[in-house]
PDB file of C-alpha atoms and ligand atoms in Angstrom:
ATOM      1  CA  MET A   1     191.762  78.982 -52.656  1.00 96.00           C
ATOM      2  CA  ARG A   2     194.203  81.181 -50.751  1.00 98.00           C
ATOM      3  CA  ILE A   3     193.924  84.795 -51.894  1.00 99.00           C
ATOM      4  CA  ASP A   4     196.079  87.713 -50.703  1.00 99.00           C
ATOM      5  CA  PRO A   5     194.759  90.786 -52.535  1.00 98.00           C
ATOM      6  CA  HIS A   6     197.140  93.552 -51.346  1.00 98.00           C
ATOM      7  CA  THR A   7     200.898  93.528 -52.089  1.00 98.00           C
ATOM      8  CA  HIS A   8     203.648  95.913 -53.221  1.00 98.00           C
ATOM      9  CA  THR A   9     206.679  95.710 -55.506  1.00 98.00           C
ATOM     10  CA  THR A  10     209.678  97.820 -56.478  1.00 98.00           C
ATOM     11  CA  ARG A  11     207.267  99.874 -58.619  1.00 98.00           C
ATOM     12  CA  SER A  12     206.501 101.644 -55.319  1.00 98.00           C
ATOM     13  CA  ASP A  13     207.882 100.902 -51.845  1.00 98.00           C
ATOM     14  CA  GLY A  14     208.113  97.088 -51.957  1.00 98.00           C
ATOM     15  CA  ARG A  15     211.467  95.350 -52.252  1.00 97.00           C
ATOM     16  CA  SER A  16     210.568  92.501 -54.616  1.00 98.00           C
ATOM     17  CA  THR A  17     210.148  93.050 -58.355  1.00 98.00           C
ATOM     18  CA  PRO A  18     206.781  91.991 -59.815  1.00 98.00           C
ATOM     19  CA  THR A  19     208.533  88.861 -61.149  1.00 98.00           C
ATOM     20  CA  GLN A  20     209.933  88.015 -57.723  1.00 98.00           C
ATOM     21  CA  LEU A  21     206.575  88.737 -56.098  1.00 98.00           C
ATOM     22  CA  MET A  22     204.810  86.218 -58.345  1.00 98.00           C
ATOM     23  CA  SER A  23     207.262  83.425 -57.538  1.00 98.00           C
ATOM     24  CA  GLU A  24     207.231  84.331 -53.842  1.00 98.00           C
ATOM     25  CA  ALA A  25     203.437  84.101 -53.942  1.00 98.00           C
ATOM     26  CA  ALA A  26     203.686  80.622 -55.475  1.00 98.00           C
ATOM     27  CA  ALA A  27     206.208  79.577 -52.816  1.00 98.00           C
ATOM     28  CA  ALA A  28     203.854  80.895 -50.110  1.00 98.00           C
ATOM     29  CA  GLY A  29     201.135  78.588 -51.439  1.00 98.00           C
ATOM     30  CA  LEU A  30     198.865  81.362 -52.685  1.00 98.00           C
ATOM     31  CA  ASP A  31     196.443  80.748 -55.565  1.00 98.00           C
ATOM     32  CA  MET A  32     195.738  84.413 -56.311  1.00 98.00           C
ATOM     33  CA  ILE A  33     197.252  87.752 -55.377  1.00 98.00           C
ATOM     34  CA  GLY A  34     196.448  91.409 -55.865  1.00 98.00           C
ATOM     35  CA  LEU A  35     199.315  93.598 -57.089  1.00 99.00           C
ATOM     36  CA  THR A  36     198.513  97.013 -55.604  1.00 98.00           C
ATOM     37  CA  ASP A  37     201.423  99.426 -55.717  1.00 98.00           C
ATOM     38  CA  HIS A  38     200.961 102.982 -54.431  1.00 98.00           C
ATOM     39  CA  ASP A  39     199.586 105.339 -57.114  1.00 98.00           C
ATOM     40  CA  THR A  40     200.948 103.377 -60.068  1.00 98.00           C
ATOM     41  CA  ILE A  41     199.984 100.521 -62.362  1.00 98.00           C
ATOM     42  CA  THR A  42     203.405 100.096 -63.969  1.00 98.00           C
ATOM     43  CA  GLY A  43     203.919  96.704 -62.304  1.00 98.00           C
ATOM     44  CA  TRP A  44     200.841  95.124 -63.920  1.00 98.00           C
ATOM     45  CA  ASP A  45     202.430  93.993 -67.184  1.00 98.00           C
ATOM     46  CA  GLU A  46     205.443  92.333 -65.592  1.00 98.00           C
ATOM     47  CA  GLY A  47     203.194  90.630 -63.041  1.00 98.00           C
ATOM     48  CA  ALA A  48     200.865  89.463 -65.836  1.00 98.00           C
ATOM     49  CA  GLN A  49     203.738  87.902 -67.762  1.00 98.00           C
ATOM     50  CA  CYS A  50     204.585  85.772 -64.719  1.00 98.00           C
ATOM     51  CA  VAL A  51     201.084  84.345 -64.247  1.00 98.00           C
ATOM     52  CA  PRO A  52     201.582  81.176 -66.362  1.00 98.00           C
ATOM     53  CA  ALA A  53     204.988  80.221 -64.938  1.00 98.00           C
ATOM     54  CA  SER A  54     204.076  80.966 -61.315  1.00 98.00           C
ATOM     55  CA  GLY A  55     200.648  79.340 -61.489  1.00 98.00           C
ATOM     56  CA  VAL A  56     199.311  82.254 -59.416  1.00 98.00           C
ATOM     57  CA  ALA A  57     196.277  84.232 -60.615  1.00 98.00           C
ATOM     58  CA  LEU A  58     196.612  88.010 -60.687  1.00 99.00           C
ATOM     59  CA  ILE A  59     194.191  90.753 -59.640  1.00 98.00           C
ATOM     60  CA  ARG A  60     195.409  94.058 -61.028  1.00 98.00           C
ATOM     61  CA  GLY A  61     194.967  96.900 -58.563  1.00 98.00           C
ATOM     62  CA  MET A  62     196.420 100.093 -57.138  1.00 98.00           C
ATOM     63  CA  GLU A  63     196.551 101.681 -53.670  1.00 98.00           C
ATOM     64  CA  ILE A  64     195.402 105.275 -53.992  1.00 98.00           C
ATOM     65  CA  SER A  65     196.698 107.976 -51.633  1.00 97.00           C
ATOM     66  CA  ALA A  66     193.608 109.732 -50.319  1.00 97.00           C
ATOM     67  CA  MET A  67     192.364 112.130 -47.622  1.00 96.00           C
ATOM     68  CA  TYR A  68     189.321 112.514 -45.407  1.00 96.00           C
ATOM     69  CA  HIS A  69     189.105 115.921 -43.676  1.00 94.00           C
ATOM     70  CA  GLY A  70     192.883 116.202 -43.429  1.00 90.00           C
ATOM     71  CA  ILE A  71     193.438 112.569 -42.410  1.00 92.00           C
ATOM     72  CA  THR A  72     195.466 110.551 -44.899  1.00 93.00           C
ATOM     73  CA  LEU A  73     194.193 107.115 -45.828  1.00 95.00           C
ATOM     74  CA  HIS A  74     194.669 104.459 -48.484  1.00 97.00           C
ATOM     75  CA  MET A  75     191.967 103.349 -50.913  1.00 98.00           C
ATOM     76  CA  LEU A  76     192.527 100.148 -52.880  1.00 98.00           C
ATOM     77  CA  GLY A  77     191.154 100.153 -56.418  1.00 98.00           C
ATOM     78  CA  TYR A  78     190.693  96.835 -58.235  1.00 98.00           C
ATOM     79  CA  LEU A  79     190.221  95.812 -61.860  1.00 98.00           C
ATOM     80  CA  PHE A  80     189.461  99.324 -63.162  1.00 98.00           C
ATOM     81  CA  ASP A  81     190.148 100.670 -66.650  1.00 98.00           C
ATOM     82  CA  PRO A  82     193.616 102.227 -66.306  1.00 97.00           C
ATOM     83  CA  GLN A  83     192.907 104.565 -69.229  1.00 97.00           C
ATOM     84  CA  ALA A  84     190.086 106.348 -67.358  1.00 98.00           C
ATOM     85  CA  PRO A  85     190.968 110.078 -67.418  1.00 98.00           C
ATOM     86  CA  ALA A  86     190.291 110.718 -63.709  1.00 97.00           C
ATOM     87  CA  ILE A  87     192.596 107.856 -62.717  1.00 97.00           C
ATOM     88  CA  GLN A  88     195.302 108.971 -65.135  1.00 98.00           C
ATOM     89  CA  LYS A  89     195.071 112.509 -63.774  1.00 98.00           C
ATOM     90  CA  HIS A  90     195.347 111.292 -60.176  1.00 96.00           C
ATOM     91  CA  ILE A  91     198.384 109.173 -60.974  1.00 96.00           C
ATOM     92  CA  ALA A  92     200.167 112.030 -62.761  1.00 97.00           C
ATOM     93  CA  GLU A  93     199.428 114.629 -60.072  1.00 97.00           C
ATOM     94  CA  VAL A  94     200.116 112.540 -56.993  1.00 97.00           C
ATOM     95  CA  ARG A  95     203.285 110.985 -58.331  1.00 94.00           C
ATOM     96  CA  GLU A  96     204.717 114.396 -59.170  1.00 96.00           C
ATOM     97  CA  SER A  97     203.670 115.831 -55.817  1.00 98.00           C
ATOM     98  CA  ARG A  98     205.336 112.876 -54.060  1.00 98.00           C
ATOM     99  CA  VAL A  99     208.685 113.711 -55.698  1.00 98.00           C
ATOM    100  CA  GLY A 100     208.638 117.366 -54.571  1.00 98.00           C
ATOM    101  CA  ARG A 101     207.518 116.306 -51.116  1.00 98.00           C
ATOM    102  CA  ALA A 102     210.262 113.715 -50.726  1.00 98.00           C
ATOM    103  CA  TYR A 103     212.832 116.227 -51.952  1.00 98.00           C
ATOM    104  CA  GLU A 104     211.667 118.756 -49.344  1.00 98.00           C
ATOM    105  CA  MET A 105     211.756 116.143 -46.565  1.00 98.00           C
ATOM    106  CA  VAL A 106     215.302 115.137 -47.535  1.00 98.00           C
ATOM    107  CA  GLU A 107     216.352 118.778 -47.581  1.00 98.00           C
ATOM    108  CA  ARG A 108     215.044 119.208 -44.023  1.00 98.00           C
ATOM    109  CA  LEU A 109     216.608 115.933 -42.855  1.00 98.00           C
ATOM    110  CA  GLY A 110     219.899 116.845 -44.551  1.00 98.00           C
ATOM    111  CA  ARG A 111     220.294 119.801 -42.181  1.00 98.00           C
ATOM    112  CA  ASP A 112     220.576 117.395 -39.241  1.00 98.00           C
ATOM    113  CA  PHE A 113     221.677 114.061 -40.714  1.00 98.00           C
ATOM    114  CA  PRO A 114     224.182 112.893 -43.362  1.00 98.00           C
ATOM    115  CA  ILE A 115     221.653 112.267 -46.129  1.00 98.00           C
ATOM    116  CA  THR A 116     221.291 113.708 -49.635  1.00 98.00           C
ATOM    117  CA  TRP A 117     218.735 113.386 -52.437  1.00 98.00           C
ATOM    118  CA  GLU A 118     221.203 111.198 -54.361  1.00 98.00           C
ATOM    119  CA  ASP A 119     221.352 108.790 -51.403  1.00 98.00           C
ATOM    120  CA  VAL A 120     217.571 108.466 -51.577  1.00 98.00           C
ATOM    121  CA  THR A 121     217.269 108.077 -55.341  1.00 97.00           C
ATOM    122  CA  ARG A 122     219.656 105.107 -55.215  1.00 96.00           C
ATOM    123  CA  HIS A 123     216.841 103.249 -53.432  1.00 96.00           C
ATOM    124  CA  ILE A 124     214.172 104.108 -56.004  1.00 97.00           C
ATOM    125  CA  GLU A 125     213.724 102.137 -59.203  1.00 96.00           C
ATOM    126  CA  PRO A 126     213.406 104.582 -62.153  1.00 94.00           C
ATOM    127  CA  GLY A 127     209.745 105.498 -62.615  1.00 93.00           C
ATOM    128  CA  ALA A 128     208.628 104.004 -59.298  1.00 98.00           C
ATOM    129  CA  THR A 129     206.317 105.903 -56.931  1.00 98.00           C
ATOM    130  CA  VAL A 130     208.475 107.768 -54.418  1.00 98.00           C
ATOM    131  CA  GLY A 131     207.593 107.402 -50.744  1.00 98.00           C
ATOM    132  CA  ARG A 132     208.938 107.802 -47.247  1.00 98.00           C
ATOM    133  CA  PRO A 133     210.173 104.192 -47.191  1.00 98.00           C
ATOM    134  CA  HIS A 134     212.833 105.185 -49.747  1.00 98.00           C
ATOM    135  CA  ILE A 135     213.980 107.998 -47.462  1.00 98.00           C
ATOM    136  CA  ALA A 136     213.991 105.455 -44.640  1.00 98.00           C
ATOM    137  CA  ASP A 137     216.253 103.163 -46.683  1.00 97.00           C
ATOM    138  CA  ALA A 138     218.767 106.004 -47.145  1.00 98.00           C
ATOM    139  CA  LEU A 139     218.650 106.780 -43.411  1.00 98.00           C
ATOM    140  CA  VAL A 140     219.357 103.113 -42.661  1.00 98.00           C
ATOM    141  CA  GLU A 141     222.249 103.113 -45.123  1.00 98.00           C
ATOM    142  CA  ALA A 142     223.661 106.255 -43.494  1.00 98.00           C
ATOM    143  CA  GLY A 143     223.492 104.542 -40.103  1.00 98.00           C
ATOM    144  CA  VAL A 144     220.997 107.055 -38.693  1.00 98.00           C
ATOM    145  CA  VAL A 145     218.412 104.371 -37.847  1.00 98.00           C
ATOM    146  CA  GLU A 146     218.346 100.562 -37.741  1.00 97.00           C
ATOM    147  CA  ASN A 147     215.438  99.901 -40.080  1.00 96.00           C
ATOM    148  CA  ARG A 148     212.399 101.372 -41.849  1.00 96.00           C
ATOM    149  CA  ALA A 149     210.172 101.020 -38.775  1.00 95.00           C
ATOM    150  CA  GLU A 150     212.593 103.015 -36.627  1.00 97.00           C
ATOM    151  CA  ALA A 151     212.875 105.687 -39.327  1.00 98.00           C
ATOM    152  CA  PHE A 152     209.082 106.069 -39.219  1.00 96.00           C
ATOM    153  CA  THR A 153     208.726 106.224 -35.432  1.00 95.00           C
ATOM    154  CA  GLN A 154     211.645 108.618 -35.012  1.00 97.00           C
ATOM    155  CA  LEU A 155     211.780 110.858 -38.077  1.00 98.00           C
ATOM    156  CA  LEU A 156     209.219 110.294 -40.834  1.00 97.00           C
ATOM    157  CA  ASN A 157     205.813 110.274 -39.131  1.00 94.00           C
ATOM    158  CA  PRO A 158     203.327 113.153 -39.576  1.00 92.00           C
ATOM    159  CA  ARG A 159     204.185 114.592 -36.155  1.00 92.00           C
ATOM    160  CA  SER A 160     207.843 114.975 -37.081  1.00 96.00           C
ATOM    161  CA  PRO A 161     209.290 118.385 -38.060  1.00 97.00           C
ATOM    162  CA  TYR A 162     210.738 116.672 -41.130  1.00 98.00           C
ATOM    163  CA  TYR A 163     207.325 115.566 -42.381  1.00 97.00           C
ATOM    164  CA  VAL A 164     205.850 117.214 -45.490  1.00 97.00           C
ATOM    165  CA  TRP A 165     202.407 116.537 -46.998  1.00 96.00           C
ATOM    166  CA  HIS A 166     201.804 115.481 -50.553  1.00 96.00           C
ATOM    167  CA  LYS A 167     198.760 115.831 -52.747  1.00 95.00           C
ATOM    168  CA  ALA A 168     196.127 113.142 -52.315  1.00 97.00           C
ATOM    169  CA  ALA A 169     192.627 112.450 -53.627  1.00 97.00           C
ATOM    170  CA  GLU A 170     189.445 113.140 -51.661  1.00 97.00           C
ATOM    171  CA  ALA A 171     188.468 109.656 -50.490  1.00 98.00           C
ATOM    172  CA  THR A 172     184.940 109.835 -51.923  1.00 98.00           C
ATOM    173  CA  ASP A 173     186.347 111.104 -55.242  1.00 98.00           C
ATOM    174  CA  ALA A 174     188.751 108.150 -55.349  1.00 98.00           C
ATOM    175  CA  ILE A 175     185.824 105.740 -54.814  1.00 98.00           C
ATOM    176  CA  GLU A 176     183.877 107.423 -57.619  1.00 98.00           C
ATOM    177  CA  TRP A 177     186.807 107.368 -60.043  1.00 98.00           C
ATOM    178  CA  ILE A 178     187.372 103.666 -59.440  1.00 98.00           C
ATOM    179  CA  ASN A 179     183.677 102.843 -59.853  1.00 98.00           C
ATOM    180  CA  ASP A 180     183.356 105.037 -62.958  1.00 98.00           C
ATOM    181  CA  ALA A 181     186.342 103.163 -64.414  1.00 98.00           C
ATOM    182  CA  GLY A 182     184.531  99.854 -63.887  1.00 98.00           C
ATOM    183  CA  GLY A 183     186.476  98.822 -60.789  1.00 98.00           C
ATOM    184  CA  ARG A 184     185.770  98.250 -57.087  1.00 98.00           C
ATOM    185  CA  ALA A 185     187.092 100.210 -54.095  1.00 98.00           C
ATOM    186  CA  VAL A 186     188.255  98.789 -50.767  1.00 98.00           C
ATOM    187  CA  PHE A 187     189.262 100.919 -47.763  1.00 98.00           C
ATOM    188  CA  ALA A 188     192.755  99.716 -46.753  1.00 98.00           C
ATOM    189  CA  HIS A 189     193.753  99.166 -43.084  1.00 96.00           C
ATOM    190  CA  PRO A 190     191.162 101.622 -41.683  1.00 95.00           C
ATOM    191  CA  ALA A 191     192.209 101.233 -38.045  1.00 90.00           C
ATOM    192  CA  ALA A 192     195.982 101.728 -38.239  1.00 87.00           C
ATOM    193  CA  PRO A 193     196.557 104.518 -35.694  1.00 74.00           C
ATOM    194  CA  HIS A 194     200.361 104.509 -35.746  1.00 65.00           C
ATOM    195  CA  ARG A 195     200.208 105.768 -39.326  1.00 59.00           C
ATOM    196  CA  ASN A 196     198.075 108.837 -38.635  1.00 66.00           C
ATOM    197  CA  ARG A 197     194.788 109.738 -36.987  1.00 77.00           C
ATOM    198  CA  VAL A 198     192.072 107.232 -37.793  1.00 86.00           C
ATOM    199  CA  VAL A 199     188.955 108.332 -39.692  1.00 91.00           C
ATOM    200  CA  PRO A 200     185.755 108.604 -37.614  1.00 91.00           C
ATOM    201  CA  ARG A 201     182.953 106.030 -37.965  1.00 91.00           C
ATOM    202  CA  VAL A 202     180.774 108.452 -39.939  1.00 94.00           C
ATOM    203  CA  ALA A 203     183.350 108.348 -42.736  1.00 97.00           C
ATOM    204  CA  PHE A 204     182.472 104.706 -43.406  1.00 97.00           C
ATOM    205  CA  GLU A 205     178.870 105.728 -44.010  1.00 97.00           C
ATOM    206  CA  GLU A 206     179.940 108.429 -46.449  1.00 98.00           C
ATOM    207  CA  PHE A 207     182.241 105.984 -48.221  1.00 98.00           C
ATOM    208  CA  ALA A 208     179.497 103.348 -48.404  1.00 98.00           C
ATOM    209  CA  GLU A 209     177.175 105.970 -49.851  1.00 98.00           C
ATOM    210  CA  ALA A 210     179.858 106.846 -52.443  1.00 98.00           C
ATOM    211  CA  GLY A 211     179.969 103.199 -53.546  1.00 98.00           C
ATOM    212  CA  LEU A 212     182.673 101.556 -51.432  1.00 98.00           C
ATOM    213  CA  PHE A 213     182.783  97.790 -51.973  1.00 98.00           C
ATOM    214  CA  GLY A 214     184.710  96.565 -48.955  1.00 98.00           C
ATOM    215  CA  ILE A 215     186.978  97.252 -46.008  1.00 98.00           C
ATOM    216  CA  GLU A 216     190.231  95.602 -45.060  1.00 98.00           C
ATOM    217  CA  ILE A 217     189.563  94.139 -41.635  1.00 97.00           C
ATOM    218  CA  ASP A 218     192.134  91.346 -41.349  1.00 97.00           C
ATOM    219  CA  HIS A 219     195.371  93.339 -41.601  1.00 97.00           C
ATOM    220  CA  ARG A 220     198.208  93.504 -39.092  1.00 96.00           C
ATOM    221  CA  ASP A 221     198.092  97.306 -38.815  1.00 94.00           C
ATOM    222  CA  ASN A 222     194.458  97.390 -37.673  1.00 94.00           C
ATOM    223  CA  VAL A 223     194.566  97.405 -33.901  1.00 90.00           C
ATOM    224  CA  LYS A 224     193.324  93.984 -32.807  1.00 82.00           C
ATOM    225  CA  ASP A 225     190.323  95.047 -30.762  1.00 87.00           C
ATOM    226  CA  SER A 226     189.034  97.153 -33.668  1.00 92.00           C
ATOM    227  CA  ARG A 227     188.226  94.082 -35.766  1.00 94.00           C
ATOM    228  CA  PRO A 228     184.898  93.017 -34.214  1.00 95.00           C
ATOM    229  CA  GLU A 229     183.672  96.600 -34.450  1.00 94.00           C
ATOM    230  CA  LEU A 230     184.830  96.889 -38.069  1.00 96.00           C
ATOM    231  CA  ALA A 231     183.124  93.592 -38.864  1.00 96.00           C
ATOM    232  CA  ALA A 232     179.851  94.840 -37.355  1.00 96.00           C
ATOM    233  CA  LEU A 233     180.198  98.068 -39.338  1.00 96.00           C
ATOM    234  CA  ALA A 234     180.813  96.107 -42.531  1.00 97.00           C
ATOM    235  CA  ARG A 235     177.697  93.983 -41.951  1.00 97.00           C
ATOM    236  CA  ARG A 236     175.545  97.017 -41.232  1.00 97.00           C
ATOM    237  CA  LEU A 237     176.762  98.921 -44.304  1.00 98.00           C
ATOM    238  CA  HIS A 238     176.834  95.828 -46.579  1.00 98.00           C
ATOM    239  CA  LEU A 239     180.573  96.082 -47.171  1.00 98.00           C
ATOM    240  CA  ALA A 240     182.684  93.028 -47.958  1.00 98.00           C
ATOM    241  CA  ARG A 241     185.303  91.840 -45.441  1.00 98.00           C
ATOM    242  CA  PHE A 242     188.839  91.827 -46.848  1.00 98.00           C
ATOM    243  CA  GLY A 243     192.069  90.519 -45.383  1.00 98.00           C
ATOM    244  CA  SER A 244     195.587  90.803 -46.746  1.00 98.00           C
ATOM    245  CA  SER A 245     199.268  90.861 -45.921  1.00 98.00           C
ATOM    246  CA  ASP A 246     200.162  94.240 -47.508  1.00 98.00           C
ATOM    247  CA  TYR A 247     203.443  92.528 -48.381  1.00 98.00           C
ATOM    248  CA  HIS A 248     206.417  94.857 -49.101  1.00 98.00           C
ATOM    249  CA  GLY A 249     209.107  92.212 -49.703  1.00 97.00           C
ATOM    250  CA  LEU A 250     211.934  92.625 -47.209  1.00 94.00           C
ATOM    251  CA  GLY A 251     210.861  96.247 -46.631  1.00 91.00           C
ATOM    252  CA  LYS A 252     208.412  95.189 -43.897  1.00 94.00           C
ATOM    253  CA  PRO A 253     207.921  92.173 -41.636  1.00 96.00           C
ATOM    254  CA  ASN A 254     204.532  91.412 -43.261  1.00 98.00           C
ATOM    255  CA  ARG A 255     204.606  87.900 -44.782  1.00 98.00           C
ATOM    256  CA  LEU A 256     202.649  86.881 -47.881  1.00 98.00           C
ATOM    257  CA  GLY A 257     199.382  85.168 -47.002  1.00 98.00           C
ATOM    258  CA  GLU A 258     199.492  86.124 -43.298  1.00 98.00           C
ATOM    259  CA  HIS A 259     195.920  87.325 -43.838  1.00 98.00           C
ATOM    260  CA  THR A 260     193.703  86.388 -46.758  1.00 98.00           C
ATOM    261  CA  THR A 261     190.297  87.155 -48.270  1.00 98.00           C
ATOM    262  CA  SER A 262     187.574  84.546 -48.797  1.00 98.00           C
ATOM    263  CA  GLU A 263     186.861  83.137 -52.228  1.00 98.00           C
ATOM    264  CA  ALA A 264     183.220  84.268 -51.931  1.00 98.00           C
ATOM    265  CA  VAL A 265     184.241  87.903 -51.436  1.00 98.00           C
ATOM    266  CA  ILE A 266     186.687  87.759 -54.356  1.00 98.00           C
ATOM    267  CA  GLU A 267     184.002  86.148 -56.551  1.00 98.00           C
ATOM    268  CA  ALA A 268     181.704  89.081 -55.749  1.00 98.00           C
ATOM    269  CA  LEU A 269     184.525  91.559 -56.363  1.00 98.00           C
ATOM    270  CA  ILE A 270     185.434  90.362 -59.815  1.00 96.00           C
ATOM    271  CA  GLN A 271     181.881  90.143 -61.112  1.00 94.00           C
ATOM    272  CA  SER A 272     181.284  92.715 -63.836  1.00 87.00           C
ATOM    273  CA  CYS A 273     184.543  94.604 -63.341  1.00 97.00           C
ATOM    274  CA  HIS A 274     186.158  96.240 -66.363  1.00 97.00           C
ATOM    275  CA  LEU A 275     189.253  94.026 -66.146  1.00 98.00           C
ATOM    276  CA  GLU A 276     189.346  90.289 -65.643  1.00 98.00           C
ATOM    277  CA  VAL A 277     191.460  88.359 -63.200  1.00 98.00           C
ATOM    278  CA  LEU A 278     194.386  86.799 -65.088  1.00 98.00           C
ATOM    279  CA  TYR A 279     194.432  83.033 -64.533  1.00 98.00           C
ATOM    280  CA  PRO A 280     197.367  80.663 -65.208  1.00 98.00           C
TER     281      PRO A 280
HETATM  282  P1  AMP B 301     204.199 107.564 -47.990  1.00 80.52           P
HETATM  283  O1  AMP B 301     203.613 106.796 -49.140  1.00 80.52           O
HETATM  284  O2  AMP B 301     205.384 108.340 -48.357  1.00 80.52           O
HETATM  285  O3  AMP B 301     203.177 108.360 -47.237  1.00 80.52           O
HETATM  286  O4  AMP B 301     204.712 106.437 -46.969  1.00 80.52           O
HETATM  287  C1  AMP B 301     203.767 105.532 -46.465  1.00 80.52           C
HETATM  288  C2  AMP B 301     204.275 104.120 -46.651  1.00 80.52           C
HETATM  289  O5  AMP B 301     205.279 103.884 -45.700  1.00 80.52           O
HETATM  290  C3  AMP B 301     203.215 103.085 -46.395  1.00 80.52           C
HETATM  291  O6  AMP B 301     202.675 102.640 -47.591  1.00 80.52           O
HETATM  292  C4  AMP B 301     203.964 101.947 -45.741  1.00 80.52           C
HETATM  293  O7  AMP B 301     204.329 100.988 -46.698  1.00 80.52           O
HETATM  294  C5  AMP B 301     205.221 102.564 -45.229  1.00 80.52           C
HETATM  295  N1  AMP B 301     205.257 102.590 -43.755  1.00 80.52           N
HETATM  296  C6  AMP B 301     204.439 103.271 -42.928  1.00 80.52           C
HETATM  297  N2  AMP B 301     204.787 103.064 -41.642  1.00 80.52           N
HETATM  298  C7  AMP B 301     205.835 102.202 -41.672  1.00 80.52           C
HETATM  299  C8  AMP B 301     206.642 101.585 -40.671  1.00 80.52           C
HETATM  300  N3  AMP B 301     206.440 101.818 -39.373  1.00 80.52           N
HETATM  301  N4  AMP B 301     207.627 100.752 -41.084  1.00 80.52           N
HETATM  302  C9  AMP B 301     207.846 100.514 -42.382  1.00 80.52           C
HETATM  303  N5  AMP B 301     207.131 101.078 -43.369  1.00 80.52           N
HETATM  304  C10 AMP B 301     206.134 101.908 -43.022  1.00 80.52           C
HETATM  305 FE1   FE B 302     203.675 101.019 -48.673  1.00 80.52          FE
HETATM  306 FE1   FE B 303     198.543 101.238 -47.302  1.00 80.52          FE
HETATM  307 ZN1   ZN B 304     199.695  98.774 -49.060  1.00 80.52          ZN
END
């Protein structure tokens, strides 16, 4: 079984629709994928409809924007009850805050570069979670930068004067909400320094205490030499080892299935969760 439990679609900052993602997953030889858009579950139904035709099993999930002492991080939630009030509240608040934040960033960028809010919204599917990658797409279209990666290194990173924060969950709250909703939480790409500062080791202990299920170790954004240390940490804290592509369609170089998670870990994940994996 080849399982890639972390991917994105046009419901957030990916470039493939959920339908395209499912057939791309089949073409990549995957048996199961996780559909985990940022702060939204609106891709689940379309993905689910494509399970029989694609022959690919679907884990429904979401990547939650979270914080630890001012450091932003991403918490993956899997197979939780989407009706849970705390989750619904998070989705509503963060998605709205992301719109105001993107608007403010575009206003600042517009003082120096030929880019307007309309240019950005053309790159966002209606109802999708708004993020910096959409601003990056408009900057590419305007000829300001070559690609999304360049937009991030030059203009959109947290050290840039154009950067604006958005609301995010406390990481331990996010873990609790997911667990209370019958799901499991996995700390995404914990050693990805180019994104932001990395959380200190003690954070993993607090997260484990709060009920974290696993950490994403095999991921291209984790600096390579961090992996043995993360693996040791996972063993000590009894956290499962995850690996994934974090596929964003053509929005990122990440290829489906470039990292995967073992069947044993996924078996343990799906046991007694509120939602079931959808099988072809
Ligand atoms: P935001 O959600 O607005 O904070 O933007 C973060 C998202 O931008 C992440 O989920 C990544 O998908 C994307 N991202 C971060 N760094 C890069 C990069 N260097 N190149 C392309 N996309 C990136
Ligand atoms: Fe993303
Ligand atoms: Fe992420
Ligand atoms: Zn992701």
